[in-house]
Amino acid sequence: MTTDNWTEIKAACEAALPADVVAYIQRYQGTAHSESQLIAILHMVQAAAGYLSKEQMNAVAQLAQIPLAKVTGVATFYHYFRLHPRGKHMINVCLGTACYVKGADKIGQRLMGDLGIQFGETTKDGLFSLESTRCLGTCGLAPVVMVDDQIHGPVTPGDIATLLDKYTKKEKVSKLPVQV
Ligand code: FES
């Protein structure tokens, strides 16, 4: 943003955020509670957009009158906040104790290798995001991988290609033209 006109800055910031977030910020603007609402505000932004973009974090900082460093500091400190767009399918590798002792680290390594991304990243085609998580409550199936809301287990590194294929094929089928 190259203007220092507050009206223009404010309008651009409001346009970068959902209307309910703007209204929420306005409720606390300039009050002693402004900073204490930051996590709630970031949760609302992420719920609407799926992640926190630099533009949105800047808009929150400007409108809530909180230093940008504080906003980005909170966003990067909490594992829950995502700073990049989320893929269509979310893969969560359980690294809880039961899964870890049964080789969850090797599952993670295999997924990173096959997808070409690290934990916390999304594939270039936007199809998969890879995350790690703690106990999913299904230790009896360890080691466990959750794709979207579906639990898979026990999983071996050799199962990963088939697992990914299943979701990749699903995408290809859904893109086929409808036959009439
Ligand atoms: S430790 Fe992985 S499901 Fe419990």
mmCIF file of C-alpha atoms and ligand atoms in Angstrom:
data_model
loop_
_atom_site.group_PDB
_atom_site.id
_atom_site.type_symbol
_atom_site.label_atom_id
_atom_site.label_comp_id
_atom_site.label_asym_id
_atom_site.label_seq_id
_atom_site.Cartn_x
_atom_site.Cartn_y
_atom_site.Cartn_z
ATOM 1 C CA MET A 1 0.000 0.000 0.000
ATOM 2 C CA THR A 2 1.631 3.263 -1.089
ATOM 3 C CA THR A 3 -0.738 5.814 0.430
ATOM 4 C CA ASP A 4 -0.549 7.393 3.867
ATOM 5 C CA ASN A 5 -4.152 8.561 3.672
ATOM 6 C CA TRP A 6 -5.842 6.804 6.606
ATOM 7 C CA THR A 7 -9.253 6.707 4.896
ATOM 8 C CA GLU A 8 -7.739 4.862 1.926
ATOM 9 C CA ILE A 9 -5.702 2.552 4.153
ATOM 10 C CA LYS A 10 -8.754 1.751 6.255
ATOM 11 C CA ALA A 11 -10.893 1.042 3.173
ATOM 12 C CA ALA A 12 -8.216 -1.293 1.739
ATOM 13 C CA CYS A 13 -7.852 -3.109 5.066
ATOM 14 C CA GLU A 14 -11.609 -3.525 5.432
ATOM 15 C CA ALA A 15 -11.782 -4.921 1.894
ATOM 16 C CA ALA A 16 -9.096 -7.498 2.756
ATOM 17 C CA LEU A 17 -11.112 -8.962 5.638
ATOM 18 C CA PRO A 18 -14.565 -10.565 5.945
ATOM 19 C CA ALA A 19 -17.269 -8.106 7.083
ATOM 20 C CA ASP A 20 -17.860 -9.939 10.385
ATOM 21 C CA VAL A 21 -14.159 -9.697 11.249
ATOM 22 C CA VAL A 22 -14.150 -5.956 10.502
ATOM 23 C CA ALA A 23 -17.225 -5.514 12.716
ATOM 24 C CA TYR A 24 -15.572 -7.570 15.497
ATOM 25 C CA ILE A 25 -12.396 -5.475 15.339
ATOM 26 C CA GLN A 26 -14.417 -2.243 15.391
ATOM 27 C CA ARG A 27 -16.125 -3.390 18.565
ATOM 28 C CA TYR A 28 -12.788 -3.497 20.405
ATOM 29 C CA GLN A 29 -10.868 -0.835 18.449
ATOM 30 C CA GLY A 30 -8.990 1.573 20.666
ATOM 31 C CA THR A 31 -10.047 -0.188 23.867
ATOM 32 C CA ALA A 32 -7.815 -1.880 26.403
ATOM 33 C CA HIS A 33 -9.172 -5.233 25.130
ATOM 34 C CA SER A 34 -7.955 -4.752 21.568
ATOM 35 C CA GLU A 35 -4.787 -6.876 21.910
ATOM 36 C CA SER A 36 -6.443 -9.546 24.038
ATOM 37 C CA GLN A 37 -8.856 -10.159 21.155
ATOM 38 C CA LEU A 38 -6.049 -10.793 18.668
ATOM 39 C CA ILE A 39 -6.181 -14.606 18.808
ATOM 40 C CA ALA A 40 -9.963 -14.586 18.417
ATOM 41 C CA ILE A 41 -9.628 -12.239 15.422
ATOM 42 C CA LEU A 42 -6.998 -14.431 13.758
ATOM 43 C CA HIS A 43 -9.175 -17.497 14.329
ATOM 44 C CA MET A 44 -12.054 -15.743 12.557
ATOM 45 C CA VAL A 45 -9.861 -14.752 9.610
ATOM 46 C CA GLN A 46 -8.501 -18.265 9.240
ATOM 47 C CA ALA A 47 -11.970 -19.828 9.530
ATOM 48 C CA ALA A 48 -13.095 -17.695 6.591
ATOM 49 C CA ALA A 49 -10.003 -17.873 4.373
ATOM 50 C CA GLY A 50 -8.408 -21.183 5.403
ATOM 51 C CA TYR A 51 -5.131 -19.447 6.256
ATOM 52 C CA LEU A 52 -3.660 -16.075 7.242
ATOM 53 C CA SER A 53 -2.194 -14.146 4.325
ATOM 54 C CA LYS A 54 0.340 -11.325 4.812
ATOM 55 C CA GLU A 55 -2.256 -8.899 3.476
ATOM 56 C CA GLN A 56 -4.836 -10.032 6.033
ATOM 57 C CA MET A 57 -2.371 -9.915 8.935
ATOM 58 C CA ASN A 58 -1.433 -6.396 7.901
ATOM 59 C CA ALA A 59 -5.114 -5.425 7.690
ATOM 60 C CA VAL A 60 -5.741 -6.805 11.185
ATOM 61 C CA ALA A 61 -2.725 -4.874 12.516
ATOM 62 C CA GLN A 62 -3.865 -1.615 10.931
ATOM 63 C CA LEU A 63 -7.523 -1.828 11.890
ATOM 64 C CA ALA A 64 -6.968 -3.140 15.422
ATOM 65 C CA GLN A 65 -4.042 -0.749 15.889
ATOM 66 C CA ILE A 66 -1.761 -3.538 17.027
ATOM 67 C CA PRO A 67 1.904 -3.626 15.861
ATOM 68 C CA LEU A 68 2.303 -5.898 12.809
ATOM 69 C CA ALA A 69 5.212 -7.666 14.562
ATOM 70 C CA LYS A 70 2.846 -8.670 17.353
ATOM 71 C CA VAL A 71 0.245 -10.002 14.882
ATOM 72 C CA THR A 72 2.804 -12.048 12.918
ATOM 73 C CA GLY A 73 4.427 -13.153 16.181
ATOM 74 C CA VAL A 74 1.151 -14.630 17.453
ATOM 75 C CA ALA A 75 0.347 -16.150 14.043
ATOM 76 C CA THR A 76 3.707 -17.901 13.841
ATOM 77 C CA PHE A 77 3.848 -18.935 17.515
ATOM 78 C CA TYR A 78 0.664 -20.997 17.503
ATOM 79 C CA HIS A 79 0.851 -24.210 15.513
ATOM 80 C CA TYR A 80 -2.863 -23.938 14.740
ATOM 81 C CA PHE A 81 -2.479 -20.899 12.473
ATOM 82 C CA ARG A 82 -1.638 -21.528 8.836
ATOM 83 C CA LEU A 83 0.359 -18.965 6.878
ATOM 84 C CA HIS A 84 -0.087 -20.671 3.510
ATOM 85 C CA PRO A 85 -3.155 -21.826 1.597
ATOM 86 C CA ARG A 86 -4.373 -25.242 2.619
ATOM 87 C CA GLY A 87 -4.437 -28.051 0.070
ATOM 88 C CA LYS A 88 -7.637 -29.738 -1.023
ATOM 89 C CA HIS A 89 -6.731 -32.801 1.062
ATOM 90 C CA MET A 90 -5.174 -32.474 4.508
ATOM 91 C CA ILE A 91 -2.822 -35.299 5.468
ATOM 92 C CA ASN A 92 -2.050 -35.567 9.173
ATOM 93 C CA VAL A 93 0.637 -37.997 10.307
ATOM 94 C CA CYS A 94 0.227 -38.972 13.943
ATOM 95 C CA LEU A 95 3.527 -38.595 15.783
ATOM 96 C CA GLY A 96 2.063 -39.537 19.157
ATOM 97 C CA THR A 97 3.996 -42.101 21.213
ATOM 98 C CA ALA A 98 2.143 -45.254 20.093
ATOM 99 C CA CYS A 99 2.458 -44.269 16.423
ATOM 100 C CA TYR A 100 6.038 -43.081 16.781
ATOM 101 C CA VAL A 101 7.303 -46.352 18.274
ATOM 102 C CA LYS A 102 5.640 -48.185 15.387
ATOM 103 C CA GLY A 103 7.480 -46.167 12.739
ATOM 104 C CA ALA A 104 5.418 -43.002 12.184
ATOM 105 C CA ASP A 105 8.636 -41.077 11.423
ATOM 106 C CA LYS A 106 9.265 -43.350 8.433
ATOM 107 C CA ILE A 107 5.697 -42.730 7.242
ATOM 108 C CA GLY A 108 6.338 -38.997 7.494
ATOM 109 C CA GLN A 109 9.626 -39.305 5.597
ATOM 110 C CA ARG A 110 7.947 -41.295 2.858
ATOM 111 C CA LEU A 111 5.111 -38.775 2.529
ATOM 112 C CA MET A 112 7.560 -35.870 2.357
ATOM 113 C CA GLY A 113 9.538 -37.699 -0.322
ATOM 114 C CA ASP A 114 6.529 -38.677 -2.423
ATOM 115 C CA LEU A 115 4.818 -35.286 -2.149
ATOM 116 C CA GLY A 116 8.009 -33.248 -2.451
ATOM 117 C CA ILE A 117 7.062 -31.062 0.522
ATOM 118 C CA GLN A 118 7.887 -30.729 4.222
ATOM 119 C CA PHE A 119 5.478 -30.766 7.151
ATOM 120 C CA GLY A 120 3.469 -27.540 7.134
ATOM 121 C CA GLU A 121 3.609 -27.207 3.342
ATOM 122 C CA THR A 122 1.197 -27.695 0.450
ATOM 123 C CA THR A 123 1.952 -29.345 -2.897
ATOM 124 C CA LYS A 124 2.296 -26.998 -5.872
ATOM 125 C CA ASP A 125 -0.898 -28.340 -7.449
ATOM 126 C CA GLY A 126 -2.785 -27.486 -4.247
ATOM 127 C CA LEU A 127 -3.969 -31.077 -3.819
ATOM 128 C CA PHE A 128 -2.279 -32.054 -0.535
ATOM 129 C CA SER A 129 -1.156 -30.326 2.648
ATOM 130 C CA LEU A 130 1.018 -32.257 5.087
ATOM 131 C CA GLU A 131 0.875 -31.807 8.844
ATOM 132 C CA SER A 132 1.890 -33.770 11.900
ATOM 133 C CA THR A 133 -0.335 -34.210 14.888
ATOM 134 C CA ARG A 134 -0.371 -35.812 18.326
ATOM 135 C CA CYS A 135 -2.488 -38.791 19.384
ATOM 136 C CA LEU A 136 -5.643 -39.100 17.325
ATOM 137 C CA GLY A 137 -7.158 -41.483 19.858
ATOM 138 C CA THR A 138 -6.849 -44.544 17.627
ATOM 139 C CA CYS A 139 -3.589 -45.963 19.030
ATOM 140 C CA GLY A 140 -4.804 -49.517 18.396
ATOM 141 C CA LEU A 141 -4.380 -48.823 14.674
ATOM 142 C CA ALA A 142 -0.898 -47.312 15.014
ATOM 143 C CA PRO A 143 0.823 -46.010 13.016
ATOM 144 C CA VAL A 144 -2.005 -43.828 11.835
ATOM 145 C CA VAL A 145 -2.409 -41.304 9.023
ATOM 146 C CA MET A 146 -5.525 -39.163 8.778
ATOM 147 C CA VAL A 147 -6.517 -37.826 5.356
ATOM 148 C CA ASP A 148 -9.230 -35.182 5.671
ATOM 149 C CA ASP A 149 -11.493 -36.815 8.276
ATOM 150 C CA GLN A 150 -10.645 -40.423 7.425
ATOM 151 C CA ILE A 151 -8.277 -42.471 9.597
ATOM 152 C CA HIS A 152 -5.958 -44.998 7.906
ATOM 153 C CA GLY A 153 -4.038 -47.535 9.956
ATOM 154 C CA PRO A 154 -1.896 -49.382 10.490
ATOM 155 C CA VAL A 155 0.001 -47.770 7.600
ATOM 156 C CA THR A 156 3.426 -48.829 6.300
ATOM 157 C CA PRO A 157 5.730 -46.741 4.088
ATOM 158 C CA GLY A 158 4.832 -49.174 1.300
ATOM 159 C CA ASP A 159 1.147 -48.166 1.583
ATOM 160 C CA ILE A 160 1.769 -44.485 0.944
ATOM 161 C CA ALA A 161 1.831 -44.570 -2.862
ATOM 162 C CA THR A 162 -1.505 -46.426 -2.950
ATOM 163 C CA LEU A 163 -3.011 -44.072 -0.390
ATOM 164 C CA LEU A 164 -1.992 -40.965 -2.334
ATOM 165 C CA ASP A 165 -3.113 -42.557 -5.565
ATOM 166 C CA LYS A 166 -6.578 -43.064 -4.153
ATOM 167 C CA TYR A 167 -6.999 -39.335 -3.540
ATOM 168 C CA THR A 168 -5.270 -38.308 -6.784
ATOM 169 C CA LYS A 169 -7.546 -40.638 -8.793
ATOM 170 C CA LYS A 170 -10.592 -39.262 -7.011
ATOM 171 C CA GLU A 171 -9.613 -35.829 -8.326
ATOM 172 C CA LYS A 172 -9.135 -37.116 -11.872
ATOM 173 C CA VAL A 173 -12.540 -38.830 -11.846
ATOM 174 C CA SER A 174 -14.265 -35.725 -10.545
ATOM 175 C CA LYS A 175 -12.734 -33.732 -13.423
ATOM 176 C CA LEU A 176 -14.081 -36.075 -16.139
ATOM 177 C CA PRO A 177 -16.754 -34.507 -18.353
ATOM 178 C CA VAL A 178 -20.292 -35.574 -17.532
ATOM 179 C CA GLN A 179 -21.649 -38.086 -20.070
ATOM 180 C CA VAL A 180 -25.273 -37.591 -21.164
HETATM 181 S S1 FES B 1 -0.452 -42.112 19.253
HETATM 182 FE FE1 FES B 1 -1.164 -42.120 17.209
HETATM 183 S S2 FES B 1 -3.262 -42.510 17.480
HETATM 184 FE FE2 FES B 1 -2.540 -42.451 19.492
#
